[in-house]
PDB file of C-alpha atoms (C1' of nucleotides) in Angstrom:
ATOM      1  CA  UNK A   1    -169.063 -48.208 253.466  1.00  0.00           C
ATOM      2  CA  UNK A   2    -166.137 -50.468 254.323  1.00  0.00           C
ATOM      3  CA  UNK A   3    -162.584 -49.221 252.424  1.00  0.00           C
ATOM      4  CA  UNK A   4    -160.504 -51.613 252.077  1.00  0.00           C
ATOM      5  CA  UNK A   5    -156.076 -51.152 251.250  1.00  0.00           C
ATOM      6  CA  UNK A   6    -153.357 -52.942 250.724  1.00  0.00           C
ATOM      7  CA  UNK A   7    -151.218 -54.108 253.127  1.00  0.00           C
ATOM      8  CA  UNK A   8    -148.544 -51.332 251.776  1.00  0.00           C
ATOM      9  CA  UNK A   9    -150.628 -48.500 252.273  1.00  0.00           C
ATOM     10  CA  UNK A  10    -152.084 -49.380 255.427  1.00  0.00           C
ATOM     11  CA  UNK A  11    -148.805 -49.643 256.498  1.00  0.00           C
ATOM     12  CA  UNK A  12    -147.744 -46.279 254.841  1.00  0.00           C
ATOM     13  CA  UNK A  13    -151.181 -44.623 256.774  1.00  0.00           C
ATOM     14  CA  UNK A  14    -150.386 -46.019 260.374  1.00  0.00           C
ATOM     15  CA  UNK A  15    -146.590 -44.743 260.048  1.00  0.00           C
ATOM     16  CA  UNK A  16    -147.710 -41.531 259.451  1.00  0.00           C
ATOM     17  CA  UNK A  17    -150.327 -41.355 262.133  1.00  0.00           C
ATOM     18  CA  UNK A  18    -147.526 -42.213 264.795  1.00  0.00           C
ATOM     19  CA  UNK A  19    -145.743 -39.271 265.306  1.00  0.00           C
ATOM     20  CA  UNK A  20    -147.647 -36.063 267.199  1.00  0.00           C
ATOM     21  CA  UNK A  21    -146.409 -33.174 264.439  1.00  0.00           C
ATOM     22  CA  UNK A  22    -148.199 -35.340 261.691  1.00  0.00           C
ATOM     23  CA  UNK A  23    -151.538 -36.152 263.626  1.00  0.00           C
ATOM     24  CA  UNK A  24    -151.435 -32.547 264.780  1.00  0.00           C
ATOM     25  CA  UNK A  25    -151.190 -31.382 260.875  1.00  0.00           C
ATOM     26  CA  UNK A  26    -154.190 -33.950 260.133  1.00  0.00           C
ATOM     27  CA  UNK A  27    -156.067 -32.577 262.936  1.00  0.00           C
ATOM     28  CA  UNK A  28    -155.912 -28.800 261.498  1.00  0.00           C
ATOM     29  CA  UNK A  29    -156.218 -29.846 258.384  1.00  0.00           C
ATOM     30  CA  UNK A  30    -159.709 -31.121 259.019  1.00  0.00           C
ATOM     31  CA  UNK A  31    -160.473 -28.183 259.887  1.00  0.00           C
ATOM     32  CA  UNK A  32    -159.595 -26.372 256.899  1.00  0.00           C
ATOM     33  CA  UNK A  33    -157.251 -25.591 254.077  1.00  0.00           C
ATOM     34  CA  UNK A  34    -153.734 -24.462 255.070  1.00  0.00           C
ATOM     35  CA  UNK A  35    -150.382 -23.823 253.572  1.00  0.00           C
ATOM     36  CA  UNK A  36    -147.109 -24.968 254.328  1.00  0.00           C
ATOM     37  CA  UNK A  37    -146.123 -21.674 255.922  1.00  0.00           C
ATOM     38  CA  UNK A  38    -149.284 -21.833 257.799  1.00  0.00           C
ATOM     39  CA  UNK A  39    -149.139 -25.397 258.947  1.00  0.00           C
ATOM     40  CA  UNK A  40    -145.014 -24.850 260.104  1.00  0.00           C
ATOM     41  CA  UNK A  41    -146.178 -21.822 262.347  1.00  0.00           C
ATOM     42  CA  UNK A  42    -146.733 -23.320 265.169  1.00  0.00           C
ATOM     43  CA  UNK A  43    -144.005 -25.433 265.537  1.00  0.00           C
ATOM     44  CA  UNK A  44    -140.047 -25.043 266.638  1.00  0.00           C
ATOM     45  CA  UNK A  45    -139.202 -27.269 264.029  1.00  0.00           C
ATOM     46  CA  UNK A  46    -137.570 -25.729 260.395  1.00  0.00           C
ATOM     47  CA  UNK A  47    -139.885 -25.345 257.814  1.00  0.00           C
ATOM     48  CA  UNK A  48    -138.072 -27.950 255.884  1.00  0.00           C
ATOM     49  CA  UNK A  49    -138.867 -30.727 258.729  1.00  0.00           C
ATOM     50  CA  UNK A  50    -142.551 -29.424 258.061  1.00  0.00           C
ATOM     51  CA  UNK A  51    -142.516 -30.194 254.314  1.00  0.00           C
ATOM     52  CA  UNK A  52    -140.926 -33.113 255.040  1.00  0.00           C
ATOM     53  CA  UNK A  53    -144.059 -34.151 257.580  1.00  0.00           C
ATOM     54  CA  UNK A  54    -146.454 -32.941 255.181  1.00  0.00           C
ATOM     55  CA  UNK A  55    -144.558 -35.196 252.056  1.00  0.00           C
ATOM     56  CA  UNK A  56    -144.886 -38.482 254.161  1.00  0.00           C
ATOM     57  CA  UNK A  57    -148.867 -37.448 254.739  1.00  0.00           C
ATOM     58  CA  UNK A  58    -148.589 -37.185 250.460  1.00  0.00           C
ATOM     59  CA  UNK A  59    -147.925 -39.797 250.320  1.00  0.00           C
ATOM     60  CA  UNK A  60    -149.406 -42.019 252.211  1.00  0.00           C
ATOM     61  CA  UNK A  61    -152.533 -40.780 250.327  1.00  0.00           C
ATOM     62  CA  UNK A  62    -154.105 -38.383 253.513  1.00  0.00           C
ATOM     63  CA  UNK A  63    -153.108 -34.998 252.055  1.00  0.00           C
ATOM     64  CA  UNK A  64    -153.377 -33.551 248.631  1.00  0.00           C
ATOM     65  CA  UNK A  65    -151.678 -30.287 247.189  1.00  0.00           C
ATOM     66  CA  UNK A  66    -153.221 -27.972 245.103  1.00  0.00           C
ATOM     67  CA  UNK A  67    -151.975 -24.602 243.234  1.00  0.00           C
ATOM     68  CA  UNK A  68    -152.746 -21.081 243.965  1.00  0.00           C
ATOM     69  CA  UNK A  69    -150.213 -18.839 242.873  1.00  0.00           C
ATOM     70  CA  UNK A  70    -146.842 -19.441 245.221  1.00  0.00           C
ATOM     71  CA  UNK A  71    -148.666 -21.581 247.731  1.00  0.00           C
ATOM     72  CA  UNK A  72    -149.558 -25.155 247.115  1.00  0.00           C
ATOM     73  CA  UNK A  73    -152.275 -25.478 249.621  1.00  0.00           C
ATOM     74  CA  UNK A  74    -152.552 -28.518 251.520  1.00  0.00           C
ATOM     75  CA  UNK A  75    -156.125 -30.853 252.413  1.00  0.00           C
ATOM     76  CA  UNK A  76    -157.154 -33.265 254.070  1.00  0.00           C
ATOM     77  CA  UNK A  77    -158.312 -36.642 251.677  1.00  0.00           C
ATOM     78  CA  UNK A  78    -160.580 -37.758 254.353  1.00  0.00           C
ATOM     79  CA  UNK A  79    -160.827 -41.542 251.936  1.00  0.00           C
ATOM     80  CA  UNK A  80    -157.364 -42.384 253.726  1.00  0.00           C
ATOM     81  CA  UNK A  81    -158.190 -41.892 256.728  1.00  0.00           C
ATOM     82  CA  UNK A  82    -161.363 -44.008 256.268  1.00  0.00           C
ATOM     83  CA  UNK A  83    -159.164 -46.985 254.885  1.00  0.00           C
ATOM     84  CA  UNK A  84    -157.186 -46.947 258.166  1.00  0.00           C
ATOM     85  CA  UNK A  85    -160.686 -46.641 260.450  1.00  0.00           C
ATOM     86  CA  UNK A  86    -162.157 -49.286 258.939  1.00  0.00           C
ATOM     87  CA  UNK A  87    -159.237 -51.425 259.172  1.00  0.00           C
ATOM     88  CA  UNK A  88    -159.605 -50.814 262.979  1.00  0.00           C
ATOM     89  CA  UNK A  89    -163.476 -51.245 263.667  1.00  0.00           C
ATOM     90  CA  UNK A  90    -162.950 -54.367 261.261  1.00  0.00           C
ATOM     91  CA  UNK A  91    -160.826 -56.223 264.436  1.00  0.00           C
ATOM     92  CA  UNK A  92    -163.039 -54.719 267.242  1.00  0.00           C
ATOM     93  CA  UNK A  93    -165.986 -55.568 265.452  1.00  0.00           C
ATOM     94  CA  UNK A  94    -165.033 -59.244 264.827  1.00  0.00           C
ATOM     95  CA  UNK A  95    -163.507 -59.540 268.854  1.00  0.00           C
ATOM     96  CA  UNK A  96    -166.415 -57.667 270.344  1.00  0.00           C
ATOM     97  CA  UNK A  97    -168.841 -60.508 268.096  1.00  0.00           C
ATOM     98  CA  UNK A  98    -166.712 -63.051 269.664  1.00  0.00           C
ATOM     99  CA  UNK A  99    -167.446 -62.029 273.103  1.00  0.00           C
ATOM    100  CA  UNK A 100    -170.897 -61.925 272.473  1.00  0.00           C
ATOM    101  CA  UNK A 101    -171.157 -65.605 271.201  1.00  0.00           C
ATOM    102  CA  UNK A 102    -169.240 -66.269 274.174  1.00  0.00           C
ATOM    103  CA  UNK A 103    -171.167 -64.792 276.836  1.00  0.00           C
ATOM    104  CA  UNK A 104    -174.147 -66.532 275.105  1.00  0.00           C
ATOM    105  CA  UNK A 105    -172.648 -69.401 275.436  1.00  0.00           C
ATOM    106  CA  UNK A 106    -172.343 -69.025 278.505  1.00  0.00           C
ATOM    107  CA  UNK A 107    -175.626 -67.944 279.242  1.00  0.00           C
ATOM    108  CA  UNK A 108    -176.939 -70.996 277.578  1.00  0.00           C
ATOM    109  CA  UNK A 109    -175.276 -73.110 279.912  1.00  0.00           C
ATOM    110  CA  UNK A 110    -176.490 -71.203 283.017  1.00  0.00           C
ATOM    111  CA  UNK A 111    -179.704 -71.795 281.525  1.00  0.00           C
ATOM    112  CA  UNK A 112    -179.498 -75.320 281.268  1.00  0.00           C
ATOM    113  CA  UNK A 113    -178.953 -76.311 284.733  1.00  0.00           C
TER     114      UNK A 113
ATOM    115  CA  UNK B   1    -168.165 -43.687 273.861  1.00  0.00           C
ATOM    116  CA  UNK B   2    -165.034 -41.930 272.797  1.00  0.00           C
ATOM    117  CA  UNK B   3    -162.172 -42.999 274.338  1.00  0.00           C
ATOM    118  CA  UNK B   4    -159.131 -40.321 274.518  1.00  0.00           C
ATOM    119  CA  UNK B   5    -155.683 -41.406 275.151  1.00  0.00           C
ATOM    120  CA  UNK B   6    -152.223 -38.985 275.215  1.00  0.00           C
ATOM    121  CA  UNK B   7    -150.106 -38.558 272.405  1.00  0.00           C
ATOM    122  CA  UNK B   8    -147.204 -40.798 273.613  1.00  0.00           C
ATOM    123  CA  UNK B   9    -149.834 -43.751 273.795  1.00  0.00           C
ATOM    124  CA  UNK B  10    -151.422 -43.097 270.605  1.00  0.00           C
ATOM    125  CA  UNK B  11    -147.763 -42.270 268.533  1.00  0.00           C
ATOM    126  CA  UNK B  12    -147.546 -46.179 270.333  1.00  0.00           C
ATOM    127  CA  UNK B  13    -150.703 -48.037 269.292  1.00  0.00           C
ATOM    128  CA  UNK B  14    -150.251 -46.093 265.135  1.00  0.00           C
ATOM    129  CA  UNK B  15    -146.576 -47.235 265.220  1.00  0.00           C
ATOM    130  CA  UNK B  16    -147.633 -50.903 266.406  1.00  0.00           C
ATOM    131  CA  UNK B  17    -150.432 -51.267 264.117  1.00  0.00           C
ATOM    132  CA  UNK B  18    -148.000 -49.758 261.090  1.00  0.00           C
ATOM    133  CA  UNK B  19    -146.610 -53.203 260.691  1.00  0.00           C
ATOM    134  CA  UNK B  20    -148.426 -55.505 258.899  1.00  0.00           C
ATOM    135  CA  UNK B  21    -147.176 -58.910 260.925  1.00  0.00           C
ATOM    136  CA  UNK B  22    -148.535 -57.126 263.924  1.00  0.00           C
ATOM    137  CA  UNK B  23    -151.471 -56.100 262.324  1.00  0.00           C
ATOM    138  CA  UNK B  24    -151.949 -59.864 261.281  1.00  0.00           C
ATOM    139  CA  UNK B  25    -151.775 -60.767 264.620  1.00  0.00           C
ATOM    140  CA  UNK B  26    -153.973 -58.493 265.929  1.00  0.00           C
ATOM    141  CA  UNK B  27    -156.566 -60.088 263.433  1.00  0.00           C
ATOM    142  CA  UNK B  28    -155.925 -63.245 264.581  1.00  0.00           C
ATOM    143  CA  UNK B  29    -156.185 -62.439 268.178  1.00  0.00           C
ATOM    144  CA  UNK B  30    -159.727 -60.561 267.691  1.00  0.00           C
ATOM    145  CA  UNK B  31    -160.208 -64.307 266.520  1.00  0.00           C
ATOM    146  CA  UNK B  32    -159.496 -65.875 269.845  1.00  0.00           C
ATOM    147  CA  UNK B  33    -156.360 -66.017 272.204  1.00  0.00           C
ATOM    148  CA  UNK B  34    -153.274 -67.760 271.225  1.00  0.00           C
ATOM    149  CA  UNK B  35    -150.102 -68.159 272.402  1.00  0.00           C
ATOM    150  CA  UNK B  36    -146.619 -66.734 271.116  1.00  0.00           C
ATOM    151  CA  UNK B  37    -145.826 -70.572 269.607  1.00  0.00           C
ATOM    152  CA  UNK B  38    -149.284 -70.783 267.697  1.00  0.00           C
ATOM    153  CA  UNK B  39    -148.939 -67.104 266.535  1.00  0.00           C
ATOM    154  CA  UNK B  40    -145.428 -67.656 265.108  1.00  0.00           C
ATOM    155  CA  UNK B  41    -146.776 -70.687 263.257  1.00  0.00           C
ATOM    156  CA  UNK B  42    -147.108 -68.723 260.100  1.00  0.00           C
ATOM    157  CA  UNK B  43    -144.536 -66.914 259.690  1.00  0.00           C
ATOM    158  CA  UNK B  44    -141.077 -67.957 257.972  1.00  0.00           C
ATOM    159  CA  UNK B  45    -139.373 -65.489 260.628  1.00  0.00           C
ATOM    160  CA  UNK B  46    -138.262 -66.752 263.990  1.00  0.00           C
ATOM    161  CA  UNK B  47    -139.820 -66.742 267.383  1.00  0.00           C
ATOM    162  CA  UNK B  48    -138.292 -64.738 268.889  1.00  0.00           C
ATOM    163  CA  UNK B  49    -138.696 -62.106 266.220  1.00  0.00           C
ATOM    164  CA  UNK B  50    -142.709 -62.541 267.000  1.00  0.00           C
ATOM    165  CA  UNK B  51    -142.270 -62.399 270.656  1.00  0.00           C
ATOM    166  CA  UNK B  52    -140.265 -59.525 269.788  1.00  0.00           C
ATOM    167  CA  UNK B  53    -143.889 -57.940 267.612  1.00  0.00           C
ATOM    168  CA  UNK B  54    -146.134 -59.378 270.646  1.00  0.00           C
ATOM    169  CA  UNK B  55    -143.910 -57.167 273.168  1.00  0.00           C
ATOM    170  CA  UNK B  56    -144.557 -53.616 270.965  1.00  0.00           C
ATOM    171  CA  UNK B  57    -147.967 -54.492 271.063  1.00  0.00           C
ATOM    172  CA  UNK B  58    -148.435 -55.269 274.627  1.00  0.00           C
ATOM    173  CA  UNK B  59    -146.350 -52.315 275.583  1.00  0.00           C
ATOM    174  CA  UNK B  60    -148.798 -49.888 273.758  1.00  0.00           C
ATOM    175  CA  UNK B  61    -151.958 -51.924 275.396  1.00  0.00           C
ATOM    176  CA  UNK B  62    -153.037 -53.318 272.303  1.00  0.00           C
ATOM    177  CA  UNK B  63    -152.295 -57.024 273.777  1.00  0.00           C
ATOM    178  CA  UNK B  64    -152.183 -58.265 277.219  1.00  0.00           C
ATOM    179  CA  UNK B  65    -151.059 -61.661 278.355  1.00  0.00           C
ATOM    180  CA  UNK B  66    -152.057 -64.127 281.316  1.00  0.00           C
ATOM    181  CA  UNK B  67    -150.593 -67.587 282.897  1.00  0.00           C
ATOM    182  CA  UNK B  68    -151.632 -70.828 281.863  1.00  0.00           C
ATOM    183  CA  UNK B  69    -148.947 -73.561 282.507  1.00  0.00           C
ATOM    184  CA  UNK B  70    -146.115 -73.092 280.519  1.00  0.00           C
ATOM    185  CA  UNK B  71    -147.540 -70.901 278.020  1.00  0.00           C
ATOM    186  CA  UNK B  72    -149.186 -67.303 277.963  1.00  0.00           C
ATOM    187  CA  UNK B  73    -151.582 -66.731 276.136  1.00  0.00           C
ATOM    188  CA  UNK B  74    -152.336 -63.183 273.946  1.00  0.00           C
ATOM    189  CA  UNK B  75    -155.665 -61.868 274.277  1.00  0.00           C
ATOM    190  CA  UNK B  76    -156.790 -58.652 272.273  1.00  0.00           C
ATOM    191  CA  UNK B  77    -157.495 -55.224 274.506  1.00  0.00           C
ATOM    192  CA  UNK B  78    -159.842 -53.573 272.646  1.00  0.00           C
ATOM    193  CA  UNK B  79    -160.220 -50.359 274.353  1.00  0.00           C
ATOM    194  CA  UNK B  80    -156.458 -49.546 272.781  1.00  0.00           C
ATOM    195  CA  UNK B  81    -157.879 -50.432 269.446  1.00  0.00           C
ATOM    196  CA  UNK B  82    -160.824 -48.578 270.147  1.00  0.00           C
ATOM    197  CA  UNK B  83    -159.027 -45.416 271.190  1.00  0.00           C
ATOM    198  CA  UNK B  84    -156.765 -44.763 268.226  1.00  0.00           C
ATOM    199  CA  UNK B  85    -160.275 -45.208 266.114  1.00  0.00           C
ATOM    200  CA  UNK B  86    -161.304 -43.006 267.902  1.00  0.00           C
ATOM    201  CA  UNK B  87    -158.828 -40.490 267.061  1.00  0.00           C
ATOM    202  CA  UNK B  88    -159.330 -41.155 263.267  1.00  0.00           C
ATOM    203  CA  UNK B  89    -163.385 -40.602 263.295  1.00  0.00           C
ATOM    204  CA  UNK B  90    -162.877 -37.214 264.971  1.00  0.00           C
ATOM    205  CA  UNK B  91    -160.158 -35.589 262.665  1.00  0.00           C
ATOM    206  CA  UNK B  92    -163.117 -37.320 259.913  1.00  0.00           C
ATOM    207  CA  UNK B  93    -166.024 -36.084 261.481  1.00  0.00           C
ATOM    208  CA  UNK B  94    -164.469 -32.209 261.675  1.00  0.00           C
ATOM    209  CA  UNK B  95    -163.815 -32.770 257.999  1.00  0.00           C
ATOM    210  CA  UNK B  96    -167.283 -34.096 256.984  1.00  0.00           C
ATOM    211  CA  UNK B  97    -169.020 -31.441 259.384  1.00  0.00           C
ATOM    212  CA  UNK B  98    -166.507 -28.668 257.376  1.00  0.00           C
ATOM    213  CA  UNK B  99    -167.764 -30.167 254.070  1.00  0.00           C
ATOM    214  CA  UNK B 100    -171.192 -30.138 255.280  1.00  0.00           C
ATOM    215  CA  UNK B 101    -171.315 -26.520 256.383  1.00  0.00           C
ATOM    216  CA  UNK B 102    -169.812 -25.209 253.141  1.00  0.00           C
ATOM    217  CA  UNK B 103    -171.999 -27.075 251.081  1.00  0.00           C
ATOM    218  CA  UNK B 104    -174.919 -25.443 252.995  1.00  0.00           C
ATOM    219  CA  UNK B 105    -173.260 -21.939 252.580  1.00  0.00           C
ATOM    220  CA  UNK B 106    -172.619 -22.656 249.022  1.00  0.00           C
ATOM    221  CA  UNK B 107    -176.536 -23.900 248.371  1.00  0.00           C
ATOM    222  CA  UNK B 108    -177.715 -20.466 250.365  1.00  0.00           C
ATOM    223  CA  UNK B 109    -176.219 -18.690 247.809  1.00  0.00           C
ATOM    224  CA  UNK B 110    -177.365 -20.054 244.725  1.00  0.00           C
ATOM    225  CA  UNK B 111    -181.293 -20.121 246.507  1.00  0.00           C
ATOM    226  CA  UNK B 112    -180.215 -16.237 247.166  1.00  0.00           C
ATOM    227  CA  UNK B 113    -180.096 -15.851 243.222  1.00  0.00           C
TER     228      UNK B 113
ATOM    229  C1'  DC C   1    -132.922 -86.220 287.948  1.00  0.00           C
ATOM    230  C1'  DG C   2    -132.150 -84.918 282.866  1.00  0.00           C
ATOM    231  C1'  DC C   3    -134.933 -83.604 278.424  1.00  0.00           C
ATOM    232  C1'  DT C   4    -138.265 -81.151 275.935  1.00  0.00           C
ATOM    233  C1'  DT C   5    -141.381 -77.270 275.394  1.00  0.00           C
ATOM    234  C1'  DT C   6    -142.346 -72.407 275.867  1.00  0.00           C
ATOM    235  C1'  DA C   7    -140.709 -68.250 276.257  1.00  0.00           C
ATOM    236  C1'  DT C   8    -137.379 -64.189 277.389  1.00  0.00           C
ATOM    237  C1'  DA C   9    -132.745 -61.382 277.300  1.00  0.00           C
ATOM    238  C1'  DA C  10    -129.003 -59.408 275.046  1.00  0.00           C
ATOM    239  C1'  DA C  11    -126.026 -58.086 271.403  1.00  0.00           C
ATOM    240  C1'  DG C  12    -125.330 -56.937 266.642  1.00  0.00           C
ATOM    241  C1'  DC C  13    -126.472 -55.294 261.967  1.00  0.00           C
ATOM    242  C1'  DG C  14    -128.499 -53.013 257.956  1.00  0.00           C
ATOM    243  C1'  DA C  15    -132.294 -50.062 256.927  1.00  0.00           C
ATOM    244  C1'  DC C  16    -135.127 -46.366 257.907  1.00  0.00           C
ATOM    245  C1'  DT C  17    -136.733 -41.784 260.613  1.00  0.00           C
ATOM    246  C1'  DG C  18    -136.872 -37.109 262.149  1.00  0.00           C
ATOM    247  C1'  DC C  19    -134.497 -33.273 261.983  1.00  0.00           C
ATOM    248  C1'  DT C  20    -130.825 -30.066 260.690  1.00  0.00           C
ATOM    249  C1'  DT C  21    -128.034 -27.085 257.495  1.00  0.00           C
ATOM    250  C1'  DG C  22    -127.108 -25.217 253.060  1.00  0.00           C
ATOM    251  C1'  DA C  23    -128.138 -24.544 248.337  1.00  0.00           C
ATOM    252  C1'  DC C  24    -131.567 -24.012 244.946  1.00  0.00           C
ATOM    253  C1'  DT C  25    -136.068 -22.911 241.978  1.00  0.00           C
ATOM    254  C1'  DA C  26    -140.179 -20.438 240.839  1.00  0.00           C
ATOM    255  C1'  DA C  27    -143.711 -16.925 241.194  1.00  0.00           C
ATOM    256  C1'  DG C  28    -144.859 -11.991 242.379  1.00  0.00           C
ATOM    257  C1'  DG C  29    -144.078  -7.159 243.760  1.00  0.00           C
ATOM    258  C1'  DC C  30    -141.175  -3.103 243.321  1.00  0.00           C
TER     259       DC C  30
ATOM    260  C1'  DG D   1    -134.112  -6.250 236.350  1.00  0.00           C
ATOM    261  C1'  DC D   2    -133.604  -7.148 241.641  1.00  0.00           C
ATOM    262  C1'  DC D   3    -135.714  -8.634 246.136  1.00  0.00           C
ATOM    263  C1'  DT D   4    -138.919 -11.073 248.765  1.00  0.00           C
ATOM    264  C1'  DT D   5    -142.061 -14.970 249.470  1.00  0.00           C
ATOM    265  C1'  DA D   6    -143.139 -19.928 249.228  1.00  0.00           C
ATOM    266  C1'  DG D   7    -141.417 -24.057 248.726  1.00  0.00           C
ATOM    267  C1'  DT D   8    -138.099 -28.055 247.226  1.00  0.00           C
ATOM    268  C1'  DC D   9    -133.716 -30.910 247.015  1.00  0.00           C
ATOM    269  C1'  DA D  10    -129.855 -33.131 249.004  1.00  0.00           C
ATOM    270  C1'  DA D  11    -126.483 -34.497 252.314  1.00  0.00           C
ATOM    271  C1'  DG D  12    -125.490 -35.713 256.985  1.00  0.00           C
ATOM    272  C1'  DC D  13    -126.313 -37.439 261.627  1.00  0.00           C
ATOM    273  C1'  DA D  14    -128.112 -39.466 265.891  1.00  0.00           C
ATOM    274  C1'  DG D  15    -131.583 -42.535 267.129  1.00  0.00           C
ATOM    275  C1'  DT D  16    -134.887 -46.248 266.373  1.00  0.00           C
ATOM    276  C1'  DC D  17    -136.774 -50.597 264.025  1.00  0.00           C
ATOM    277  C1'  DG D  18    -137.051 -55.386 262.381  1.00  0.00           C
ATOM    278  C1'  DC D  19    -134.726 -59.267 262.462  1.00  0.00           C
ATOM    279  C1'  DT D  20    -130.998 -62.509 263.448  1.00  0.00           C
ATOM    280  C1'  DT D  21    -127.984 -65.401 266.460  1.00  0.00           C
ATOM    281  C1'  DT D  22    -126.657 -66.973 270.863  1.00  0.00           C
ATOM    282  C1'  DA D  23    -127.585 -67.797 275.475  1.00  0.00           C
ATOM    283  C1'  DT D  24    -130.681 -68.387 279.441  1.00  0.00           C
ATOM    284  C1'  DA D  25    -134.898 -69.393 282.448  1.00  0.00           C
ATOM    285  C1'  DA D  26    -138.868 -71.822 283.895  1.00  0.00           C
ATOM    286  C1'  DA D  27    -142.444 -75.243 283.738  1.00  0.00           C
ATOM    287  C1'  DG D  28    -143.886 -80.062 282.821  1.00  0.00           C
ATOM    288  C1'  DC D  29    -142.699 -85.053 281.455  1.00  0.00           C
ATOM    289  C1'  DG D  30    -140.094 -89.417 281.395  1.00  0.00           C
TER     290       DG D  30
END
DNA sequence: CGCTTTATAAAGCGACTGCTTGACTAAGGC
DNA sequence: GCCTTAGTCAAGCAGTCGCTTTATAAAGCG
């Protein structure tokens, strides 16, 4: 179930998870469909900045477009986002292991006195 | 077991872990501590560029750093790491649960046939 | 005490970001 | 054929990022 990326588009992934308006966009989107116009709505921002926002989420690989007559509807590609979890739960799962062999360790010691 | 952070900290911990030196030394602190000298090892770039990475990471909580003669050694904080996966499973989960429900919906109406 | 090791502080530089404005294209509705 | 709707392209600008060089501090060793 592990996904595993490249260092270029893990990188590409993180960079667009760090700013608010782009998590914010990922966060509706997993909620449903949505198109540009709807996405920029809520925001103070141009609608330009928005497609802009929604181009870096493109392509980083966590958004596709599709076609439906003017719009170009945007959704969520929920693989991404996997890639970038598992990335994450890789190094907590390998630290979290370490403490445990530790605190055996430990343990062990207690033991043998 | 979900940890929630605000949106300054997490645009922090994504734009720390959107590097991939820093995410390389996040993997090789969920190893075991080290200090700035060992971690720099590696890399061709200088130390004080890494000291430089180690900073960003300890200033989003993803690193913290004790006293141990001359040195200071990095240790991993997971619960930073464990917060912006945190973030990621939800924004998946609401998509999977979406997916889920429509594919329900959808296999209603075919049985309705 | 000086010398080395370990690390930090500050300034500078080229590259990249987030956002704006202004101009443009393409599909539909009248 | 025009006008609106939905979206893109491109240039510009202030601010940040990654890294370098240079200088400095603080702890241990001879």
């Amino acid at each position: 179930m592990t996904v595993t990326l490249d260092d270029e588009r893990l990188d590409a992934v993180f960079a667009a998870l760090a700013d608010r308006t782009r998590r914010d966009i990922v966060a509706r989107l997993s909620e449903g469909e949505a198109t540009l116009t709807e996405l920029a709505a809520p925001y103070e921002m141009t609608l330009q900045a928005v497609s802009q926002h929604v181009g870096v989420l493109e392509r980083c690989g966590l958004v596709s477009r599709g076609r439906h007559r003017q719009t170009r509807p945007c959704r969520l590609e929920p693989l991404a986002l996997a890639t970038a979890g598992s990335w994450i739960e890789e190094s907590r799962r390998a630290w979290t292991e370490r403490m445990d062999r530790l605190e055996a360790h430990l343990t062990d010691l207690q033991d043998d006195r």
